[in-house]
Amino acid sequence: MELVTKPGTITYSNSEDTSKRSSTLDLTFVSERIRHTVALCEPIEPPGFTSDHRIIETLIGLRLDREHKTRRCWDKVTAKRFQQHLVPHLPPGDYPVETEDDIDHYFTKIGEALTRTMISCVPQETCGRRRKPPTVLHQIHRTIARLEDLQKTSQMTEHQDPVPPEEEIRRRIQKLEGKSWHLFTERRSDTLRKAYGLAKLARKLKQPQEGCHVPPLLHDGKYIHDDKGKTDAFVKVIFRANDDNNLTTLIPSS
C-alpha cells in the first residue's frame, strides 16, 4: 500500500464545542500497482455531513479492457482433414500399455494430440459478432468433401442387398418419429420443472395402453361394471327383438 494524501493535509474535528476541536489525520492508501492512476485525492465537506473526520475524495482512472471470447468453428473443417492433421501427433502403434501408468500416459498423449490438432486445424471466431459468409473456395471444399462422402456411401451400398420399399418406408417413418420426439423433448425440457414433467410423461407412455373406459351402465335396475357385462347389455338393448319367441326365422327357399 502507498499513501496518496498530499503531505501536510490536515483535517479538523467537526465537534460543536470549539474548545474541544482538535486536529485529526485522515489518510487514503491505495495499492502500489494502481498508484499512477490516482487523479485526485482531496478532503471535501459535503453539506449535512457531521463527523469527527473528513471525507477524502479519491479519483482513480482505470482502463477497462473487454475480453473477447472465441469459439471453434467445427463446421469449417472436414473429418478427413482433421484426421490427416491428427495422425502425425498420435503415439506410435507399438506404444507400451502393460501397466496402469503406461495406459495413463497413452491416453494423455492422445488428449495432447487432439488438442494440438484442434489448435492447428480448427479455425476460431469471436463470439457475438456476425459471421462472414463463406467464401467461394470454402464452398468448393465443402462440396468436394460431400461428394467424396456420397461416393463412399454409394460404393458401400453396391455390395449390399437392396432394401425393400416397405422396409425403407418403415425406416424413414422411424427416423421422422425420432426427430419429432427430439424436437418435442428439446422444447419441453428447457427448465427443471418441464424436465420433471417430461419424465412423468415418459413413465406414462411406458405403461401398457389401457382400453377405452366406459362408465358403469344401468340395465334392468342393476349397475354393470365389467366389460363383458357392458357388451352383453348393449347386445340385448340393440337386438332386443331376438328375445321374442313369437318371431320365426325365415329360411329362403331354394
XYZ file of C-alpha atoms in Angstrom:
254
model
C 0.000 0.000 0.000
C 1.080 3.599 -0.594
C -0.116 6.868 0.900
C -1.668 9.201 -1.660
C -2.883 12.004 0.636
C -0.925 15.180 -0.012
C 1.782 15.837 2.618
C 0.672 18.460 5.152
C -3.045 17.943 4.577
C -4.797 18.378 7.941
C -8.462 17.893 8.662
C -10.044 19.291 11.800
C -12.630 17.823 14.138
C -16.190 18.899 13.493
C -17.120 18.989 17.179
C -19.616 21.730 18.013
C -17.523 22.710 21.047
C -14.668 24.737 19.591
C -12.623 24.265 22.774
C -12.547 20.520 22.180
C -11.818 20.822 18.497
C -8.544 19.120 17.688
C -6.723 18.209 14.554
C -7.101 14.712 13.137
C -5.237 12.930 10.395
C -7.260 11.199 7.674
C -5.290 9.211 5.140
C -6.008 7.358 1.930
C -3.969 4.337 0.901
C -4.003 2.606 -2.454
C -2.114 -0.293 -3.909
C 1.252 0.441 -5.487
C 0.020 -1.274 -8.611
C -2.567 1.452 -9.259
C -0.686 4.361 -7.659
C -0.060 6.018 -11.010
C -3.788 6.010 -11.829
C -4.789 8.288 -8.911
C -6.016 11.547 -10.459
C -7.452 13.281 -7.370
C -7.137 12.948 -3.567
C -8.647 15.897 -1.629
C -10.751 16.281 1.551
C -14.272 17.560 0.946
C -17.052 18.922 3.130
C -20.374 17.590 1.853
C -23.394 19.503 3.182
C -25.175 17.811 6.075
C -22.279 15.513 6.964
C -21.287 15.846 10.642
C -18.407 13.730 11.905
C -15.033 13.908 13.628
C -13.423 13.118 10.304
C -13.479 14.411 6.782
C -14.273 12.576 3.594
C -11.302 12.311 1.257
C -12.422 12.151 -2.346
C -10.145 9.836 -4.302
C -10.493 9.659 -8.067
C -8.836 6.766 -9.876
C -8.696 6.477 -13.639
C -8.677 2.838 -14.735
C -8.945 1.485 -18.229
C -11.406 -1.343 -18.615
C -10.456 -3.909 -21.203
C -13.098 -6.057 -22.801
C -12.376 -9.739 -23.093
C -13.374 -11.155 -26.444
C -14.491 -14.754 -26.191
C -13.759 -17.082 -29.060
C -15.064 -20.435 -30.169
C -14.002 -23.142 -32.594
C -15.667 -23.286 -35.999
C -16.043 -27.038 -36.410
C -18.243 -26.570 -39.467
C -15.268 -25.166 -41.369
C -13.198 -28.345 -41.137
C -13.983 -31.776 -42.526
C -13.447 -35.058 -40.749
C -10.915 -36.140 -43.367
C -8.809 -33.020 -42.915
C -8.931 -33.323 -39.139
C -7.767 -36.948 -39.326
C -4.896 -36.029 -41.645
C -3.642 -33.449 -39.143
C -4.230 -35.777 -36.192
C -2.268 -38.825 -37.371
C 1.246 -37.267 -37.076
C 0.578 -36.287 -33.447
C -0.719 -39.672 -32.268
C 1.547 -42.024 -30.287
C 3.030 -44.952 -32.230
C 1.096 -48.161 -32.573
C 3.634 -50.148 -30.515
C 3.363 -47.810 -27.536
C 3.627 -49.894 -24.311
C 0.355 -50.335 -22.415
C 1.305 -53.107 -19.982
C 0.851 -51.187 -16.729
C -1.701 -48.668 -15.491
C 0.861 -45.874 -15.718
C 1.533 -46.776 -19.342
C -2.194 -46.639 -20.083
C -2.488 -43.246 -18.367
C 0.435 -41.881 -20.365
C -1.032 -43.320 -23.560
C -4.387 -41.574 -23.094
C -2.593 -38.388 -22.061
C -0.692 -38.379 -25.353
C -3.932 -38.956 -27.249
C -5.501 -35.980 -25.491
C -2.473 -33.822 -26.268
C -2.635 -34.898 -29.908
C -6.301 -33.915 -30.123
C -5.558 -30.532 -28.542
C -2.681 -29.799 -30.934
C -4.763 -30.823 -33.918
C -7.665 -28.664 -32.803
C -5.407 -25.624 -32.386
C -3.682 -26.066 -35.731
C -6.627 -27.252 -37.803
C -9.898 -25.797 -36.475
C -10.236 -22.020 -37.001
C -11.583 -19.659 -34.348
C -14.081 -16.836 -34.401
C -15.084 -14.148 -31.916
C -18.399 -14.700 -30.146
C -21.060 -12.050 -30.510
C -20.056 -10.961 -33.993
C -21.831 -11.792 -37.198
C -20.081 -14.458 -39.154
C -18.840 -13.633 -42.594
C -20.479 -15.522 -45.440
C -18.421 -18.487 -46.634
C -16.084 -17.785 -49.491
C -16.354 -19.491 -52.848
C -13.223 -21.533 -52.131
C -14.656 -22.726 -48.840
C -17.918 -23.738 -50.530
C -15.971 -25.666 -53.159
C -14.036 -27.571 -50.483
C -17.231 -28.444 -48.635
C -18.901 -29.589 -51.863
C -15.919 -31.799 -52.739
C -15.979 -33.334 -49.257
C -19.700 -34.086 -49.567
C -19.201 -35.654 -52.989
C -16.457 -37.890 -51.595
C -18.724 -38.990 -48.750
C -21.560 -39.738 -51.185
C -19.194 -41.723 -53.400
C -18.058 -43.830 -50.435
C -21.667 -44.408 -49.407
C -22.654 -45.481 -52.926
C -19.726 -47.913 -53.100
C -20.769 -49.458 -49.808
C -24.411 -49.823 -50.842
C -23.490 -51.512 -54.141
C -22.294 -54.598 -52.254
C -25.399 -54.760 -50.059
C -28.749 -56.340 -50.795
C -31.383 -53.874 -51.996
C -33.771 -52.767 -49.278
C -37.463 -53.493 -49.971
C -39.669 -50.405 -50.397
C -41.723 -51.329 -47.323
C -38.592 -51.550 -45.171
C -37.298 -48.229 -46.500
C -40.627 -46.540 -45.716
C -40.629 -48.033 -42.221
C -37.082 -46.750 -41.592
C -37.976 -43.271 -42.769
C -41.053 -43.204 -40.540
C -38.974 -44.265 -37.536
C -36.376 -41.592 -38.350
C -39.092 -38.952 -38.652
C -40.642 -40.030 -35.349
C -37.227 -39.855 -33.677
C -36.617 -36.332 -34.961
C -40.100 -35.226 -33.888
C -39.590 -36.648 -30.412
C -36.179 -34.958 -30.169
C -37.641 -31.571 -31.104
C -40.514 -32.079 -28.664
C -38.250 -33.015 -25.755
C -35.817 -30.195 -26.572
C -38.598 -27.621 -26.218
C -40.189 -29.239 -23.177
C -37.030 -29.710 -21.080
C -35.568 -26.199 -21.082
C -36.427 -25.741 -17.377
C -36.219 -28.060 -14.376
C -39.990 -28.130 -13.923
C -40.593 -29.012 -17.555
C -37.910 -31.705 -17.361
C -39.736 -33.390 -14.448
C -42.991 -33.137 -16.386
C -41.334 -34.749 -19.392
C -40.054 -37.608 -17.218
C -43.571 -38.107 -15.846
C -44.940 -38.217 -19.388
C -42.298 -40.787 -20.362
C -43.353 -43.031 -17.467
C -46.958 -42.836 -18.629
C -46.011 -43.682 -22.206
C -44.045 -46.684 -20.980
C -47.115 -48.222 -19.351
C -49.310 -50.558 -21.467
C -52.169 -48.769 -23.144
C -55.481 -49.499 -21.470
C -58.763 -49.968 -23.210
C -61.408 -47.319 -23.640
C -63.093 -46.558 -20.313
C -66.887 -46.744 -20.391
C -68.743 -45.539 -17.278
C -70.902 -48.025 -15.352
C -74.146 -48.860 -17.156
C -77.587 -49.179 -15.548
C -79.609 -52.021 -17.114
C -82.720 -53.632 -15.610
C -82.081 -51.820 -12.325
C -78.507 -53.131 -11.982
C -75.159 -51.391 -12.469
C -72.744 -53.184 -14.764
C -69.009 -52.509 -14.302
C -67.136 -55.252 -16.220
C -66.513 -55.050 -19.956
C -68.236 -58.333 -20.797
C -71.408 -57.346 -18.979
C -71.467 -53.992 -20.737
C -71.088 -55.701 -24.127
C -73.922 -58.126 -23.356
C -76.136 -55.253 -22.227
C -75.516 -53.394 -25.481
C -76.398 -56.517 -27.482
C -79.621 -57.067 -25.516
C -80.749 -53.468 -25.897
C -79.877 -53.090 -29.553
C -81.062 -56.536 -30.630
C -83.965 -56.809 -28.194
C -86.160 -58.464 -30.812
C -84.074 -61.634 -30.517
C -85.760 -62.411 -27.171
C -89.243 -62.508 -28.748
C -90.231 -66.198 -29.066
C -93.104 -65.386 -31.440
C -90.657 -64.440 -34.167
C -89.610 -67.138 -36.584
C -86.596 -67.318 -38.783
C -87.452 -67.301 -42.434
C -85.329 -69.741 -44.390
C -85.114 -68.716 -48.014
C -86.434 -71.356 -50.350
C -84.008 -72.790 -52.778
